[in-house]
Amino acid sequence: MGGGAPRLHRRLLLLLGLCSWTAALRGNENSESLPESIPSAPGTLPHFLEEPDDSYIIKSNPIVLRCRAVPAMQIFFKCNGEWVHQNEHVSHESLDEATGLKVREVSINVTRQQVEDFHGPEDYWCQCVAWSHLGTSKSRKASVRIAYLRKNFEQDPQGKEVPIEGMIVLHCRPPEGVPAAEVEWLKNEEPIDSNLDENIDTRADHNLIIRQARLSDSGNYTCMAANIVAKRRSLSATVVVYVNGGWSSWTEWSSCNARCGRGWQKRSRTCTNPAPLNGGAFCEGMSVQKITCTSLCPVDGSWEVWSEWSVCSPECEHLRVRECAAPAPRNGGKHCEGLSQESENCTEGLCIQDVERGGDIALYSGLAAAVLAVAVLALGVTLYRRSQSEYGVDVIDSSALTGGFQTFNFKTVRQGNSLLLNSSLQPDLTVSRTYSGPICLQDPLDKELMTESSLFNPLADIKVKVQSSFMVSLGVTERAEYQGKAHPGTFPHGNHRAFGTIQARNKAMYIQNLASISTSSELRTTALFGHLGGRLVVPNTGVSLLIPHGAIPEESSWEIYLAITQKESSLEPEGPEVLLGPEVSCGPPELSVSTPFALTIPHCAHADPQHWNIHLKRRTQQGKWEEVMSVEEETTSCYCLLDPYACHILLNSFGTYALIGEPISDCAVRQLKVAVFGCLSCNSLDYNLRVYCMDNTPCAFQEVVSDERLQGGQLLEEPKLLHFKGNTCSLQISVLDVPPFLWRIKPFTACQEVPFSRVWRGSPRPLLGAFSLERFSPATTQLCCKVCVRQLQGHEQLLHIQTSVLETERENITFFAHEDSNFPAQLGPKAFKIPHSIRQRICATFDAPSAKGKDWQMLAQKNSINRNLSFFATQSSPSAVILDLWEARHQHDGDLDSLACALEEIGRTHSKVSDVAEPELEEPEFPSSRNGL
């Protein structure tokens, strides 16, 4: 009890002090400042849960300042050093349930007038003072300012013209304001987000910085300033990014314009690398160069005088000849017209008696010659069998194919005789005649032409002298009907031909009008196949299926289909992989074949193993895709042969397949076809140009053409090839040289930029650029301009557009299509280029193993098949599968001459080996064998 009296005394003093302070405050409104503190006991002072914040008065709306403290018996505001009257306070008291202490909240209003009337060295301010029985606490000072934003910018952005890849800096100083205005930039009324484009920076002093200008950066730029009061727009600044023109490479020199004598030839270059854009400077220098040239004049051939008549022959005829050598034709001159030899009767009817008197002599002479011929033949056969015993069937058998496509020099006989097959009479060797050009090969399965017994005979009935001593024709009877035909010149037959080249491909293509493209929504074809096999083609797509002879069992037939998935494929490439061609299905899946069939799928890759890793994938029954093999992989399950524009695949099972490419380097090239279509819009004065960049495959082009036909589009220029690199650079499409007083194009739309990923991934919508042009007058009916498609740091193509906008005056642009487009199915022997009998001879010759390498492996090598030979080794007839692959590669050109050249080259290689081997192996036993052969 002794300590309670002082404590009670202190509480009474505090209560009396508060009462006196309250009374003084109520009695005198303009009283002096309250005491800062009252006597208090040691302990915890009031703690502010909420302090007043800095505020801005917008227009004439007052703001509210608020405080909250615990424990607090009373809270008052002090503004600018003076207490605010208690009548202006709004108080609220509550109890903190956690601590049991009283929580007091107080707020006041501050008007615009109060702030404007205050004239002090600093901003208008207010703070709270809280009391409790333990003492007082003060809050932070909160400033109150009047918010505003001036109308005029201190500095507006200025327009610029900068070269491509130059730096662009646009300055902006926003209007004065409280609080300070925040700035953002607009391009063509669209906000610019520098976080999405690393090339743009808007953080430096409200300025806009574009580090490297692109064509797409051209436009109208506006600086936008805003705070809590208002927004202000600066004047717009027009930025033009221009491109100075650069010369392209010189073209090859043209041929001499004079066919004979002195003339000139020229070469040219264009200002398109790059083309000048948006006011850029045109190239300086000459666009055309000319030089003089001299062409050799053609000299027509002329006959020499006739030779003397020959001695009268037993047939009572003599001959005379002349040559086309006075002069001989040169430099493309004409060959002599007329006969090079003449024959006539030389006895005037007295020959019959001579023949009767000389009959016995001729008979005995013939018998002696026959005996001698049989002896020589027996010796030759013996030596031949000994020299060929280690090779199996001689490769000479395969020359039956080459015989029909090489130049032959064999001796003629008197007119009216046949080729004297198996005859003892010898033809006249004094005159030779050259047979040239491709001679049709007939299938000697015809019993009248060749019997089955002679089909596999390694030796021919008669050998015909050809330019190469190795080349011997086995099909003499097939060519007898051509003995009276002579063709000037000879057919070139060197070994320099490349198999599956572009030149060979172009031979079998013809110009077809755009209107003939199919508009079918389903690219699918079917046919009934049997034991004879055949070929199935999806027209105008480059997709085909070859069923070999004997792949389907005898006395059975199957309806086989071949289909292409249009639009978007179900295959979703992973990571950097891309789809290189169409998704192709063939079936039925339950059909099993005894020998591999050949599936041809076009692709759009510039197939270089240093830059691409190409895979074949197959869709499972569950709809998932699994990898079958890599094109460069060694496997025995299937075989892939990659040509420049198509992949030929040997398979044993039907299904759905697709080619996938994984780029290894930035130099990987995807080949695109660029095409421009045009049509009138609803407004008869507007003309729309649509630019497509699609995969360089026939089926991709067909889809675009079908869609354009539905829209009334017209192909304006023959499509061109663009090599699109995987260097992540975007594609630019621009319209150039629009006639200024006849047409106009919308500003900032003459050049459009397409992101790299959209082009590289092969979008199912290959429309990459659309341009709208407007005629000034309906009388303008012709449009002449250029469309430039180029990849930054890559290839470009320039398409020259010259067309009529009137439908009645349109000129159809042609394009190329395969000659088999109207024949989707070919069944039996007519589907194959190599006659069946010739094919059997080649297989019999090369399937047998040979110690000297004259086998199917050499056949594969000469046909540019140098890898994954283990696949062919597992086949029952490797040569047959190699020939099936040849048929798939040459389905459009049927270049049998190339196959003939390969066989001839094998023969020359064999003859060199024989020359080395014969002295060691045969000379000791047959010292005269080489002379005999």
PDB file of N, CA and C in Angstrom, residues 828-901:
ATOM      1  N   GLY A 828       1.840 -53.262-115.926  1.00  0.00           N
ATOM      2  CA  GLY A 828       2.538 -54.207-116.781  1.00  0.00           C
ATOM      3  C   GLY A 828       3.804 -53.653-117.400  1.00  0.00           C
ATOM      4  N   PRO A 829       4.281 -54.266-118.490  1.00  0.00           N
ATOM      5  CA  PRO A 829       5.574 -53.907-119.093  1.00  0.00           C
ATOM      6  C   PRO A 829       5.659 -52.442-119.529  1.00  0.00           C
ATOM      7  N   LYS A 830       4.549 -51.822-119.937  1.00  0.00           N
ATOM      8  CA  LYS A 830       4.631 -50.446-120.434  1.00  0.00           C
ATOM      9  C   LYS A 830       4.981 -49.449-119.327  1.00  0.00           C
ATOM     10  N   ALA A 831       4.942 -49.889-118.068  1.00  0.00           N
ATOM     11  CA  ALA A 831       5.297 -48.995-116.972  1.00  0.00           C
ATOM     12  C   ALA A 831       6.801 -48.899-116.766  1.00  0.00           C
ATOM     13  N   PHE A 832       7.573 -49.777-117.406  1.00  0.00           N
ATOM     14  CA  PHE A 832       9.004 -49.828-117.180  1.00  0.00           C
ATOM     15  C   PHE A 832       9.746 -49.390-118.427  1.00  0.00           C
ATOM     16  N   LYS A 833      10.869 -48.711-118.227  1.00  0.00           N
ATOM     17  CA  LYS A 833      11.666 -48.219-119.343  1.00  0.00           C
ATOM     18  C   LYS A 833      12.559 -49.308-119.926  1.00  0.00           C
ATOM     19  N   ILE A 834      13.047 -50.209-119.099  1.00  0.00           N
ATOM     20  CA  ILE A 834      13.938 -51.279-119.549  1.00  0.00           C
ATOM     21  C   ILE A 834      13.086 -52.480-119.955  1.00  0.00           C
ATOM     22  N   PRO A 835      13.196 -52.980-121.191  1.00  0.00           N
ATOM     23  CA  PRO A 835      12.448 -54.176-121.587  1.00  0.00           C
ATOM     24  C   PRO A 835      12.779 -55.352-120.667  1.00  0.00           C
ATOM     25  N   HIS A 836      11.777 -56.191-120.438  1.00  0.00           N
ATOM     26  CA  HIS A 836      11.931 -57.269-119.466  1.00  0.00           C
ATOM     27  C   HIS A 836      13.054 -58.234-119.846  1.00  0.00           C
ATOM     28  N   SER A 837      13.180 -58.538-121.116  1.00  0.00           N
ATOM     29  CA  SER A 837      14.221 -59.484-121.540  1.00  0.00           C
ATOM     30  C   SER A 837      15.605 -58.907-121.301  1.00  0.00           C
ATOM     31  N   ILE A 838      15.791 -57.620-121.613  1.00  0.00           N
ATOM     32  CA  ILE A 838      17.080 -56.970-121.373  1.00  0.00           C
ATOM     33  C   ILE A 838      17.369 -56.940-119.882  1.00  0.00           C
ATOM     34  N   ARG A 839      16.352 -56.702-119.083  1.00  0.00           N
ATOM     35  CA  ARG A 839      16.517 -56.689-117.623  1.00  0.00           C
ATOM     36  C   ARG A 839      16.987 -58.062-117.136  1.00  0.00           C
ATOM     37  N   GLN A 840      16.414 -59.161-117.673  1.00  0.00           N
ATOM     38  CA  GLN A 840      16.822 -60.493-117.271  1.00  0.00           C
ATOM     39  C   GLN A 840      18.282 -60.769-117.628  1.00  0.00           C
ATOM     40  N   ARG A 841      18.707 -60.298-118.784  1.00  0.00           N
ATOM     41  CA  ARG A 841      20.095 -60.505-119.194  1.00  0.00           C
ATOM     42  C   ARG A 841      21.056 -59.779-118.246  1.00  0.00           C
ATOM     43  N   ILE A 842      20.711 -58.530-117.880  1.00  0.00           N
ATOM     44  CA  ILE A 842      21.578 -57.774-116.981  1.00  0.00           C
ATOM     45  C   ILE A 842      21.660 -58.456-115.622  1.00  0.00           C
ATOM     46  N   CYS A 843      20.528 -58.916-115.102  1.00  0.00           N
ATOM     47  CA  CYS A 843      20.534 -59.591-113.807  1.00  0.00           C
ATOM     48  C   CYS A 843      21.351 -60.878-113.868  1.00  0.00           C
ATOM     49  N   ALA A 844      21.202 -61.674-114.960  1.00  0.00           N
ATOM     50  CA  ALA A 844      21.962 -62.908-115.086  1.00  0.00           C
ATOM     51  C   ALA A 844      23.456 -62.629-115.159  1.00  0.00           C
ATOM     52  N   THR A 845      23.824 -61.493-115.733  1.00  0.00           N
ATOM     53  CA  THR A 845      25.236 -61.160-115.889  1.00  0.00           C
ATOM     54  C   THR A 845      25.854 -60.695-114.582  1.00  0.00           C
ATOM     55  N   PHE A 846      25.148 -59.842-113.825  1.00  0.00           N
ATOM     56  CA  PHE A 846      25.775 -59.169-112.692  1.00  0.00           C
ATOM     57  C   PHE A 846      25.462 -59.802-111.345  1.00  0.00           C
ATOM     58  N   ASP A 847      24.456 -60.648-111.230  1.00  0.00           N
ATOM     59  CA  ASP A 847      24.152 -61.245-109.928  1.00  0.00           C
ATOM     60  C   ASP A 847      25.201 -62.256-109.504  1.00  0.00           C
ATOM     61  N   ALA A 848      25.865 -62.916-110.492  1.00  0.00           N
ATOM     62  CA  ALA A 848      26.881 -63.909-110.157  1.00  0.00           C
ATOM     63  C   ALA A 848      28.110 -63.214-109.594  1.00  0.00           C
ATOM     64  N   PRO A 849      28.726 -63.728-108.503  1.00  0.00           N
ATOM     65  CA  PRO A 849      29.927 -63.091-107.936  1.00  0.00           C
ATOM     66  C   PRO A 849      31.102 -63.202-108.890  1.00  0.00           C
ATOM     67  N   SER A 850      31.994 -62.216-108.811  1.00  0.00           N
ATOM     68  CA  SER A 850      33.138 -62.186-109.709  1.00  0.00           C
ATOM     69  C   SER A 850      34.362 -61.763-108.925  1.00  0.00           C
ATOM     70  N   ALA A 851      35.461 -62.469-109.135  1.00  0.00           N
ATOM     71  CA  ALA A 851      36.705 -62.146-108.434  1.00  0.00           C
ATOM     72  C   ALA A 851      37.288 -60.830-108.911  1.00  0.00           C
ATOM     73  N   LYS A 852      36.966 -60.423-110.117  1.00  0.00           N
ATOM     74  CA  LYS A 852      37.517 -59.190-110.670  1.00  0.00           C
ATOM     75  C   LYS A 852      36.557 -58.017-110.547  1.00  0.00           C
ATOM     76  N   GLY A 853      35.527 -58.158-109.728  1.00  0.00           N
ATOM     77  CA  GLY A 853      34.660 -57.029-109.444  1.00  0.00           C
ATOM     78  C   GLY A 853      33.604 -56.752-110.479  1.00  0.00           C
ATOM     79  N   LYS A 854      33.452 -57.656-111.480  1.00  0.00           N
ATOM     80  CA  LYS A 854      32.452 -57.424-112.522  1.00  0.00           C
ATOM     81  C   LYS A 854      31.120 -58.009-112.052  1.00  0.00           C
ATOM     82  N   ASP A 855      30.514 -57.368-111.034  1.00  0.00           N
ATOM     83  CA  ASP A 855      29.286 -57.889-110.463  1.00  0.00           C
ATOM     84  C   ASP A 855      28.336 -56.728-110.182  1.00  0.00           C
ATOM     85  N   TRP A 856      27.290 -57.003-109.390  1.00  0.00           N
ATOM     86  CA  TRP A 856      26.270 -55.983-109.141  1.00  0.00           C
ATOM     87  C   TRP A 856      26.822 -54.773-108.402  1.00  0.00           C
ATOM     88  N   GLN A 857      27.897 -54.938-107.647  1.00  0.00           N
ATOM     89  CA  GLN A 857      28.472 -53.784-106.959  1.00  0.00           C
ATOM     90  C   GLN A 857      29.034 -52.770-107.948  1.00  0.00           C
ATOM     91  N   MET A 858      29.664 -53.248-109.035  1.00  0.00           N
ATOM     92  CA  MET A 858      30.142 -52.327-110.060  1.00  0.00           C
ATOM     93  C   MET A 858      28.969 -51.693-110.790  1.00  0.00           C
ATOM     94  N   LEU A 859      27.883 -52.478-110.997  1.00  0.00           N
ATOM     95  CA  LEU A 859      26.681 -51.915-111.611  1.00  0.00           C
ATOM     96  C   LEU A 859      26.118 -50.796-110.749  1.00  0.00           C
ATOM     97  N   ALA A 860      26.104 -50.988-109.435  1.00  0.00           N
ATOM     98  CA  ALA A 860      25.622 -49.942-108.531  1.00  0.00           C
ATOM     99  C   ALA A 860      26.528 -48.721-108.585  1.00  0.00           C
ATOM    100  N   GLN A 861      27.828 -48.929-108.590  1.00  0.00           N
ATOM    101  CA  GLN A 861      28.761 -47.810-108.607  1.00  0.00           C
ATOM    102  C   GLN A 861      28.614 -46.980-109.873  1.00  0.00           C
ATOM    103  N   LYS A 862      28.477 -47.623-111.014  1.00  0.00           N
ATOM    104  CA  LYS A 862      28.347 -46.886-112.269  1.00  0.00           C
ATOM    105  C   LYS A 862      27.018 -46.171-112.379  1.00  0.00           C
ATOM    106  N   ASN A 863      26.064 -46.503-111.520  1.00  0.00           N
ATOM    107  CA  ASN A 863      24.782 -45.804-111.501  1.00  0.00           C
ATOM    108  C   ASN A 863      24.692 -44.866-110.295  1.00  0.00           C
ATOM    109  N   SER A 864      25.863 -44.405-109.808  1.00  0.00           N
ATOM    110  CA  SER A 864      25.953 -43.404-108.730  1.00  0.00           C
ATOM    111  C   SER A 864      25.322 -43.899-107.439  1.00  0.00           C
ATOM    112  N   ILE A 865      25.444 -45.185-107.160  1.00  0.00           N
ATOM    113  CA  ILE A 865      24.991 -45.765-105.896  1.00  0.00           C
ATOM    114  C   ILE A 865      26.239 -46.270-105.193  1.00  0.00           C
ATOM    115  N   ASN A 866      26.728 -45.488-104.217  1.00  0.00           N
ATOM    116  CA  ASN A 866      28.016 -45.777-103.608  1.00  0.00           C
ATOM    117  C   ASN A 866      27.941 -46.062-102.115  1.00  0.00           C
ATOM    118  N   ARG A 867      26.781 -46.082-101.550  1.00  0.00           N
ATOM    119  CA  ARG A 867      26.682 -46.266-100.103  1.00  0.00           C
ATOM    120  C   ARG A 867      25.561 -47.247 -99.781  1.00  0.00           C
ATOM    121  N   ASN A 868      25.636 -47.801 -98.557  1.00  0.00           N
ATOM    122  CA  ASN A 868      24.629 -48.731 -98.045  1.00  0.00           C
ATOM    123  C   ASN A 868      24.421 -49.914 -98.991  1.00  0.00           C
ATOM    124  N   LEU A 869      25.531 -50.456 -99.504  1.00  0.00           N
ATOM    125  CA  LEU A 869      25.423 -51.595-100.416  1.00  0.00           C
ATOM    126  C   LEU A 869      24.994 -52.864 -99.688  1.00  0.00           C
ATOM    127  N   SER A 870      25.075 -52.852 -98.363  1.00  0.00           N
ATOM    128  CA  SER A 870      24.635 -54.031 -97.615  1.00  0.00           C
ATOM    129  C   SER A 870      23.148 -54.295 -97.802  1.00  0.00           C
ATOM    130  N   PHE A 871      22.368 -53.238 -98.098  1.00  0.00           N
ATOM    131  CA  PHE A 871      20.939 -53.441 -98.350  1.00  0.00           C
ATOM    132  C   PHE A 871      20.731 -54.321 -99.580  1.00  0.00           C
ATOM    133  N   PHE A 872      21.485 -54.057-100.654  1.00  0.00           N
ATOM    134  CA  PHE A 872      21.326 -54.846-101.875  1.00  0.00           C
ATOM    135  C   PHE A 872      21.868 -56.260-101.696  1.00  0.00           C
ATOM    136  N   ALA A 873      22.882 -56.413-100.850  1.00  0.00           N
ATOM    137  CA  ALA A 873      23.465 -57.736-100.643  1.00  0.00           C
ATOM    138  C   ALA A 873      22.474 -58.697-100.016  1.00  0.00           C
ATOM    139  N   THR A 874      21.479 -58.176 -99.269  1.00  0.00           N
ATOM    140  CA  THR A 874      20.492 -59.047 -98.631  1.00  0.00           C
ATOM    141  C   THR A 874      19.367 -59.452 -99.573  1.00  0.00           C
ATOM    142  N   GLN A 875      19.327 -58.897-100.784  1.00  0.00           N
ATOM    143  CA  GLN A 875      18.248 -59.207-101.721  1.00  0.00           C
ATOM    144  C   GLN A 875      18.571 -60.444-102.534  1.00  0.00           C
ATOM    145  N   SER A 876      17.544 -61.140-102.957  1.00  0.00           N
ATOM    146  CA  SER A 876      17.753 -62.351-103.763  1.00  0.00           C
ATOM    147  C   SER A 876      18.380 -62.024-105.108  1.00  0.00           C
ATOM    148  N   SER A 877      18.056 -60.875-105.683  1.00  0.00           N
ATOM    149  CA  SER A 877      18.668 -60.413-106.926  1.00  0.00           C
ATOM    150  C   SER A 877      19.067 -58.956-106.745  1.00  0.00           C
ATOM    151  N   PRO A 878      20.313 -58.685-106.314  1.00  0.00           N
ATOM    152  CA  PRO A 878      20.725 -57.281-106.104  1.00  0.00           C
ATOM    153  C   PRO A 878      20.604 -56.442-107.364  1.00  0.00           C
ATOM    154  N   SER A 879      20.935 -57.032-108.519  1.00  0.00           N
ATOM    155  CA  SER A 879      20.866 -56.266-109.768  1.00  0.00           C
ATOM    156  C   SER A 879      19.441 -55.826-110.059  1.00  0.00           C
ATOM    157  N   ALA A 880      18.457 -56.700-109.787  1.00  0.00           N
ATOM    158  CA  ALA A 880      17.060 -56.348-110.048  1.00  0.00           C
ATOM    159  C   ALA A 880      16.632 -55.151-109.197  1.00  0.00           C
ATOM    160  N   VAL A 881      17.042 -55.118-107.920  1.00  0.00           N
ATOM    161  CA  VAL A 881      16.673 -53.999-107.048  1.00  0.00           C
ATOM    162  C   VAL A 881      17.370 -52.720-107.499  1.00  0.00           C
ATOM    163  N   ILE A 882      18.616 -52.835-107.968  1.00  0.00           N
ATOM    164  CA  ILE A 882      19.325 -51.664-108.490  1.00  0.00           C
ATOM    165  C   ILE A 882      18.597 -51.112-109.713  1.00  0.00           C
ATOM    166  N   LEU A 883      18.127 -51.991-110.586  1.00  0.00           N
ATOM    167  CA  LEU A 883      17.397 -51.545-111.770  1.00  0.00           C
ATOM    168  C   LEU A 883      16.039 -50.948-111.386  1.00  0.00           C
ATOM    169  N   ASP A 884      15.399 -51.476-110.326  1.00  0.00           N
ATOM    170  CA  ASP A 884      14.154 -50.861-109.843  1.00  0.00           C
ATOM    171  C   ASP A 884      14.418 -49.430-109.381  1.00  0.00           C
ATOM    172  N   LEU A 885      15.532 -49.228-108.692  1.00  0.00           N
ATOM    173  CA  LEU A 885      15.896 -47.883-108.258  1.00  0.00           C
ATOM    174  C   LEU A 885      16.183 -46.987-109.456  1.00  0.00           C
ATOM    175  N   TRP A 886      16.816 -47.552-110.492  1.00  0.00           N
ATOM    176  CA  TRP A 886      17.059 -46.786-111.718  1.00  0.00           C
ATOM    177  C   TRP A 886      15.733 -46.388-112.368  1.00  0.00           C
ATOM    178  N   GLU A 887      14.774 -47.289-112.396  1.00  0.00           N
ATOM    179  CA  GLU A 887      13.456 -46.993-112.973  1.00  0.00           C
ATOM    180  C   GLU A 887      12.780 -45.849-112.203  1.00  0.00           C
ATOM    181  N   ALA A 888      12.897 -45.843-110.869  1.00  0.00           N
ATOM    182  CA  ALA A 888      12.267 -44.785-110.078  1.00  0.00           C
ATOM    183  C   ALA A 888      12.930 -43.437-110.333  1.00  0.00           C
ATOM    184  N   ARG A 889      14.265 -43.436-110.483  1.00  0.00           N
ATOM    185  CA  ARG A 889      14.984 -42.175-110.695  1.00  0.00           C
ATOM    186  C   ARG A 889      14.735 -41.607-112.081  1.00  0.00           C
ATOM    187  N   HIS A 890      14.532 -42.464-113.076  1.00  0.00           N
ATOM    188  CA  HIS A 890      14.425 -42.011-114.459  1.00  0.00           C
ATOM    189  C   HIS A 890      13.020 -42.191-115.001  1.00  0.00           C
ATOM    190  N   GLN A 891      12.007 -42.068-114.144  1.00  0.00           N
ATOM    191  CA  GLN A 891      10.639 -42.274-114.610  1.00  0.00           C
ATOM    192  C   GLN A 891      10.194 -41.199-115.579  1.00  0.00           C
ATOM    193  N   HIS A 892      10.807 -39.996-115.511  1.00  0.00           N
ATOM    194  CA  HIS A 892      10.372 -38.894-116.375  1.00  0.00           C
ATOM    195  C   HIS A 892      11.213 -38.772-117.634  1.00  0.00           C
ATOM    196  N   ASP A 893      12.478 -39.210-117.593  1.00  0.00           N
ATOM    197  CA  ASP A 893      13.309 -39.047-118.786  1.00  0.00           C
ATOM    198  C   ASP A 893      13.536 -40.366-119.517  1.00  0.00           C
ATOM    199  N   GLY A 894      13.495 -41.497-118.779  1.00  0.00           N
ATOM    200  CA  GLY A 894      13.741 -42.782-119.436  1.00  0.00           C
ATOM    201  C   GLY A 894      15.073 -42.813-120.158  1.00  0.00           C
ATOM    202  N   ASP A 895      16.114 -42.270-119.528  1.00  0.00           N
ATOM    203  CA  ASP A 895      17.406 -42.096-120.176  1.00  0.00           C
ATOM    204  C   ASP A 895      18.132 -43.436-120.245  1.00  0.00           C
ATOM    205  N   LEU A 896      17.674 -44.302-121.157  1.00  0.00           N
ATOM    206  CA  LEU A 896      18.334 -45.593-121.333  1.00  0.00           C
ATOM    207  C   LEU A 896      19.757 -45.432-121.839  1.00  0.00           C
ATOM    208  N   ASP A 897      20.032 -44.332-122.525  1.00  0.00           N
ATOM    209  CA  ASP A 897      21.373 -44.120-123.039  1.00  0.00           C
ATOM    210  C   ASP A 897      22.373 -43.999-121.891  1.00  0.00           C
ATOM    211  N   SER A 898      21.963 -43.407-120.760  1.00  0.00           N
ATOM    212  CA  SER A 898      22.869 -43.296-119.622  1.00  0.00           C
ATOM    213  C   SER A 898      23.191 -44.669-119.058  1.00  0.00           C
ATOM    214  N   LEU A 899      22.186 -45.552-118.993  1.00  0.00           N
ATOM    215  CA  LEU A 899      22.429 -46.908-118.520  1.00  0.00           C
ATOM    216  C   LEU A 899      23.328 -47.658-119.489  1.00  0.00           C
ATOM    217  N   ALA A 900      23.112 -47.411-120.767  1.00  0.00           N
ATOM    218  CA  ALA A 900      23.967 -48.051-121.763  1.00  0.00           C
ATOM    219  C   ALA A 900      25.413 -47.595-121.610  1.00  0.00           C
ATOM    220  N   CYS A 901      25.617 -46.325-121.359  1.00  0.00           N
ATOM    221  CA  CYS A 901      26.979 -45.809-121.161  1.00  0.00           C
ATOM    222  C   CYS A 901      27.617 -46.438-119.935  1.00  0.00           C
TER     223      CYS A 901
END
